[in-house]
CSV table of C-alpha atoms in Angstrom, one decimal:
chain,number,residue,atom,x,y,z
A,217,PHE,CA,108.6,84.5,126.3
A,218,GLU,CA,105.2,84.4,125.1
A,219,LEU,CA,103.3,87.4,123.9
A,220,GLN,CA,100.5,88.2,126.0
A,221,SER,CA,99.0,91.4,124.4
A,222,LYS,CA,99.6,94.5,122.0
A,223,ALA,CA,98.3,97.8,121.9
A,224,GLN,CA,98.8,100.0,118.5
A,225,THR,CA,100.4,103.3,118.9
A,226,ARG,CA,102.6,105.7,116.6
A,227,ASN,CA,106.2,104.7,116.2
A,228,PRO,CA,107.0,104.0,120.4
A,229,SER,CA,110.5,105.0,120.2
A,230,TYR,CA,110.7,104.8,124.0
A,231,VAL,CA,108.4,103.1,126.6
A,232,LEU,CA,108.3,103.5,130.4
A,233,SER,CA,106.3,101.6,133.0
A,234,SER,CA,105.1,102.3,136.6
A,235,THR,CA,104.5,100.1,139.3
A,236,ALA,CA,100.7,100.7,139.1
A,237,ASN,CA,100.7,99.0,135.7
A,238,GLU,CA,100.6,102.4,133.9
A,239,ILE,CA,102.4,102.4,130.6
A,240,PHE,CA,103.7,105.5,128.8
A,241,ALA,CA,105.3,105.8,125.2
A,242,ALA,CA,106.6,108.5,123.2
A,243,ASN,CA,105.5,108.9,119.8
A,244,GLU,CA,108.6,110.0,117.7
A,245,ALA,CA,106.7,111.3,114.6
A,246,GLY,CA,108.4,114.5,113.6
A,247,LYS,CA,105.8,117.7,114.0
A,248,ASP,CA,103.5,115.0,114.9
A,249,SER,CA,104.9,113.6,117.8
A,250,GLY,CA,103.5,112.9,121.2
A,251,ALA,CA,103.1,110.9,124.3
A,252,SER,CA,100.6,108.0,125.0
A,253,SER,CA,99.4,106.2,128.1
A,254,PHE,CA,98.0,102.6,128.6
A,255,HIS,CA,96.9,100.3,131.3
A,256,GLU,CA,97.9,96.6,131.6
A,257,LYS,CA,95.5,94.5,133.4
A,258,SER,CA,95.7,90.7,133.5
A,259,GLY,CA,98.1,90.6,130.6
A,260,ARG,CA,96.0,92.8,128.5
A,261,ILE,CA,97.3,96.2,127.2
A,262,SER,CA,94.6,99.0,126.4
A,263,SER,CA,94.9,102.5,125.4
A,264,THR,CA,94.1,105.4,128.1
A,265,ALA,CA,95.1,108.4,126.4
A,266,GLY,CA,97.0,110.1,123.4
A,267,PRO,CA,99.2,110.8,121.5
A,268,LEU,CA,99.1,114.2,123.2
A,269,GLN,CA,101.3,116.2,121.4
A,270,THR,CA,104.8,116.9,122.6
A,271,GLY,CA,107.9,118.8,120.8
A,272,ALA,CA,109.4,117.0,117.8
A,273,ASP,CA,110.7,113.6,118.2
A,274,PRO,CA,110.4,112.4,122.1
A,275,CYS,CA,113.1,110.3,122.7
A,276,PHE,CA,113.1,109.8,126.5
A,277,LEU,CA,110.3,110.0,129.1
A,278,MET,CA,110.8,110.4,132.9
A,279,LEU,CA,108.3,110.3,135.6
A,280,PHE,CA,108.4,113.1,138.1
A,281,ASP,CA,106.6,113.9,141.7
A,282,GLU,CA,105.9,110.4,142.6
A,283,GLY,CA,104.3,109.8,139.1
A,284,ARG,CA,101.8,112.7,139.1
A,285,TYR,CA,103.9,114.2,135.8
A,286,LEU,CA,105.5,112.6,132.9
A,287,LEU,CA,108.2,114.5,131.1
A,288,THR,CA,109.6,113.9,127.8
A,289,ALA,CA,112.9,114.8,126.0
A,290,ASP,CA,111.9,116.1,122.6
A,291,TYR,CA,115.0,115.6,120.6
A,292,SER,CA,114.5,117.5,117.4
A,293,GLY,CA,112.4,120.0,119.2
A,294,GLY,CA,114.9,120.9,121.7
A,295,SER,CA,112.4,120.8,124.5
A,296,ILE,CA,111.0,119.3,127.3
A,297,SER,CA,107.3,118.7,127.7
A,298,VAL,CA,105.1,118.2,131.1
A,299,PHE,CA,101.9,116.3,131.3
A,300,PRO,CA,99.8,115.9,134.4
A,301,ILE,CA,98.9,112.2,135.1
A,302,SER,CA,95.6,111.9,136.6
A,303,GLU,CA,94.7,108.1,137.5
A,304,GLY,CA,97.2,106.7,135.4
A,305,ARG,CA,96.1,108.5,132.4
A,306,LEU,CA,98.0,111.2,130.7
A,307,GLN,CA,96.4,115.0,130.7
A,308,GLU,CA,96.8,117.8,128.3
A,309,ARG,CA,100.5,119.2,128.1
A,310,SER,CA,100.7,121.8,131.0
A,311,ASP,CA,103.9,123.3,130.0
A,312,LEU,CA,106.6,123.0,127.2
A,313,LEU,CA,110.5,124.5,127.9
A,314,GLU,CA,112.3,125.1,124.7
A,315,PHE,CA,115.9,125.5,124.5
A,316,THR,CA,118.6,127.1,121.6
A,317,GLY,CA,122.1,126.4,120.9
A,318,SER,CA,124.0,124.7,118.5
A,319,GLY,CA,127.9,123.0,118.3
A,320,PRO,CA,130.4,122.5,115.6
A,321,VAL,CA,129.6,119.0,113.9
A,322,GLU,CA,127.7,119.8,110.9
A,323,GLY,CA,124.5,117.7,110.4
A,324,ARG,CA,124.3,116.4,114.2
A,325,GLN,CA,124.3,120.1,116.1
A,326,GLU,CA,122.4,122.5,114.3
A,327,SER,CA,120.0,123.0,116.8
A,328,SER,CA,119.4,121.8,120.6
A,329,HIS,CA,118.6,118.3,120.6
A,330,ILE,CA,117.4,117.3,124.3
A,331,HIS,CA,118.2,113.8,124.8
A,332,GLN,CA,117.6,112.7,128.3
A,333,ILE,CA,116.1,114.1,131.7
A,334,ARG,CA,117.6,112.9,135.2
A,335,GLN,CA,116.4,114.3,138.7
A,336,VAL,CA,119.3,115.4,140.5
A,337,PRO,CA,119.8,113.4,143.9
A,338,GLN,CA,119.1,115.2,147.5
A,339,THR,CA,122.8,115.3,148.8
A,340,GLU,CA,124.2,117.7,151.3
A,341,GLY,CA,124.0,121.3,150.0
A,342,ILE,CA,121.8,120.7,147.4
A,343,ALA,CA,117.9,121.5,148.2
A,344,GLY,CA,114.6,121.8,146.2
A,345,GLU,CA,113.8,120.1,143.0
A,346,TRP,CA,116.5,119.9,140.3
A,347,LEU,CA,116.8,118.2,137.0
A,348,LEU,CA,119.5,118.1,134.4
A,349,ALA,CA,118.9,117.8,130.7
A,350,SER,CA,121.3,116.5,128.1
A,351,ASP,CA,121.6,118.7,125.3
A,352,LEU,CA,123.4,116.7,122.4
A,353,GLY,CA,123.3,119.8,119.9
A,354,ALA,CA,124.4,122.5,122.0
A,355,ASP,CA,127.3,120.6,124.1
A,356,ALA,CA,125.4,121.4,127.4
A,357,ILE,CA,124.0,119.6,130.4
A,358,ARG,CA,121.0,121.9,131.1
A,359,LEU,CA,120.4,122.7,134.7
A,360,ILE,CA,116.4,123.1,135.6
A,361,PHE,CA,114.8,124.1,138.6
A,362,VAL,CA,111.1,122.8,139.0
A,363,SER,CA,108.7,125.3,140.3
A,364,ARG,CA,105.3,124.7,141.8
A,365,VAL,CA,102.5,126.9,140.3
A,366,SER,CA,98.8,127.2,140.3
A,367,SER,CA,96.7,128.1,137.3
A,368,MET,CA,93.0,128.0,136.5
A,369,LYS,CA,93.3,125.1,133.6
A,370,HIS,CA,95.5,122.6,135.4
A,371,GLY,CA,95.2,123.7,139.2
A,372,GLU,CA,98.5,123.1,141.0
A,373,SER,CA,101.2,122.0,138.5
A,374,ILE,CA,104.7,122.2,137.8
A,375,MET,CA,106.9,124.5,135.9
A,376,PRO,CA,110.4,123.9,134.7
A,377,VAL,CA,112.7,126.7,134.8
A,378,HIS,CA,116.0,126.9,132.9
A,379,VAL,CA,118.8,128.3,135.2
A,380,SER,CA,121.8,127.7,134.0
A,381,ASP,CA,124.1,125.3,131.9
A,382,ILE,CA,127.1,122.8,132.5
A,383,PRO,CA,129.4,123.2,129.4
A,384,CYS,CA,130.6,119.9,128.1
A,385,PRO,CA,134.0,119.8,125.3
A,386,ALA,CA,132.8,121.2,121.9
A,387,GLY,CA,131.6,118.6,119.5
A,388,SER,CA,131.1,116.0,122.3
A,389,GLY,CA,127.6,115.8,121.9
A,390,PRO,CA,126.3,114.7,125.5
A,391,ARG,CA,123.6,111.8,125.3
A,392,HIS,CA,123.0,110.0,128.6
A,393,MET,CA,123.7,110.7,132.3
A,394,GLU,CA,124.2,108.7,135.5
A,395,PHE,CA,125.0,109.3,139.2
A,396,SER,CA,127.4,107.6,141.1
A,397,LYS,CA,125.6,105.8,144.1
A,398,ASP,CA,126.4,108.5,146.6
A,399,GLY,CA,125.0,111.2,144.1
A,400,ARG,CA,128.3,113.2,144.2
A,401,ILE,CA,129.6,112.3,140.4
A,402,LEU,CA,127.5,112.9,137.4
A,403,TYR,CA,128.8,110.6,134.4
A,404,CYS,CA,127.7,111.2,130.9
A,405,ILE,CA,128.2,109.7,127.7
A,406,ALA,CA,129.4,111.8,124.9
A,407,GLU,CA,127.9,110.3,121.3
A,408,LEU,CA,129.7,112.3,119.3
A,409,SER,CA,133.0,112.3,120.8
A,410,GLY,CA,132.9,108.5,122.2
A,411,GLU,CA,134.1,110.1,125.7
A,412,VAL,CA,132.4,109.4,129.0
A,413,LEU,CA,132.5,112.8,130.7
A,414,ALA,CA,132.9,113.1,134.8
A,415,TYR,CA,131.4,116.0,136.8
A,416,ASP,CA,131.7,116.5,140.6
């Protein structure tokens, strides 16, 4: 391996790239956390935006709606931040969905801690745009519906709405999720209990 290029950014704890040579980073820095965007061309990386304010300590990024939006899982903030993307560049945050909750493990579950976001695959009997968010702090997998909205500031945008929760065992600390190939089984790593949880 040979280093081609680098771009300076504040504490990039998670990085995601797109097929269009766009690069996005979660800037994990407590209350000063954010998300940034970059562009790679001919082996050179240049900053295009950010850091733009997220909830505290984002630890996961997800592209949504064919790359039109970036969503961040904000661990310490217990929230999900939504950023429109225009020509590969992050725009100002358009929405923030905050959660509350706690669990029995002292020092780890004092509040909601969103660790990952996954889109629910299209399967028989499931329609619309649904997301799941693992909440390590509240022992829950959050079920979220993404609605389409219009606003003067952002034009057409998306708004995640918390619908309900899938409960996890007390003190388990759900962290990372993966679906089976047919989309019918959800697996979740429970960080605090050291288990793999499975849901139909």
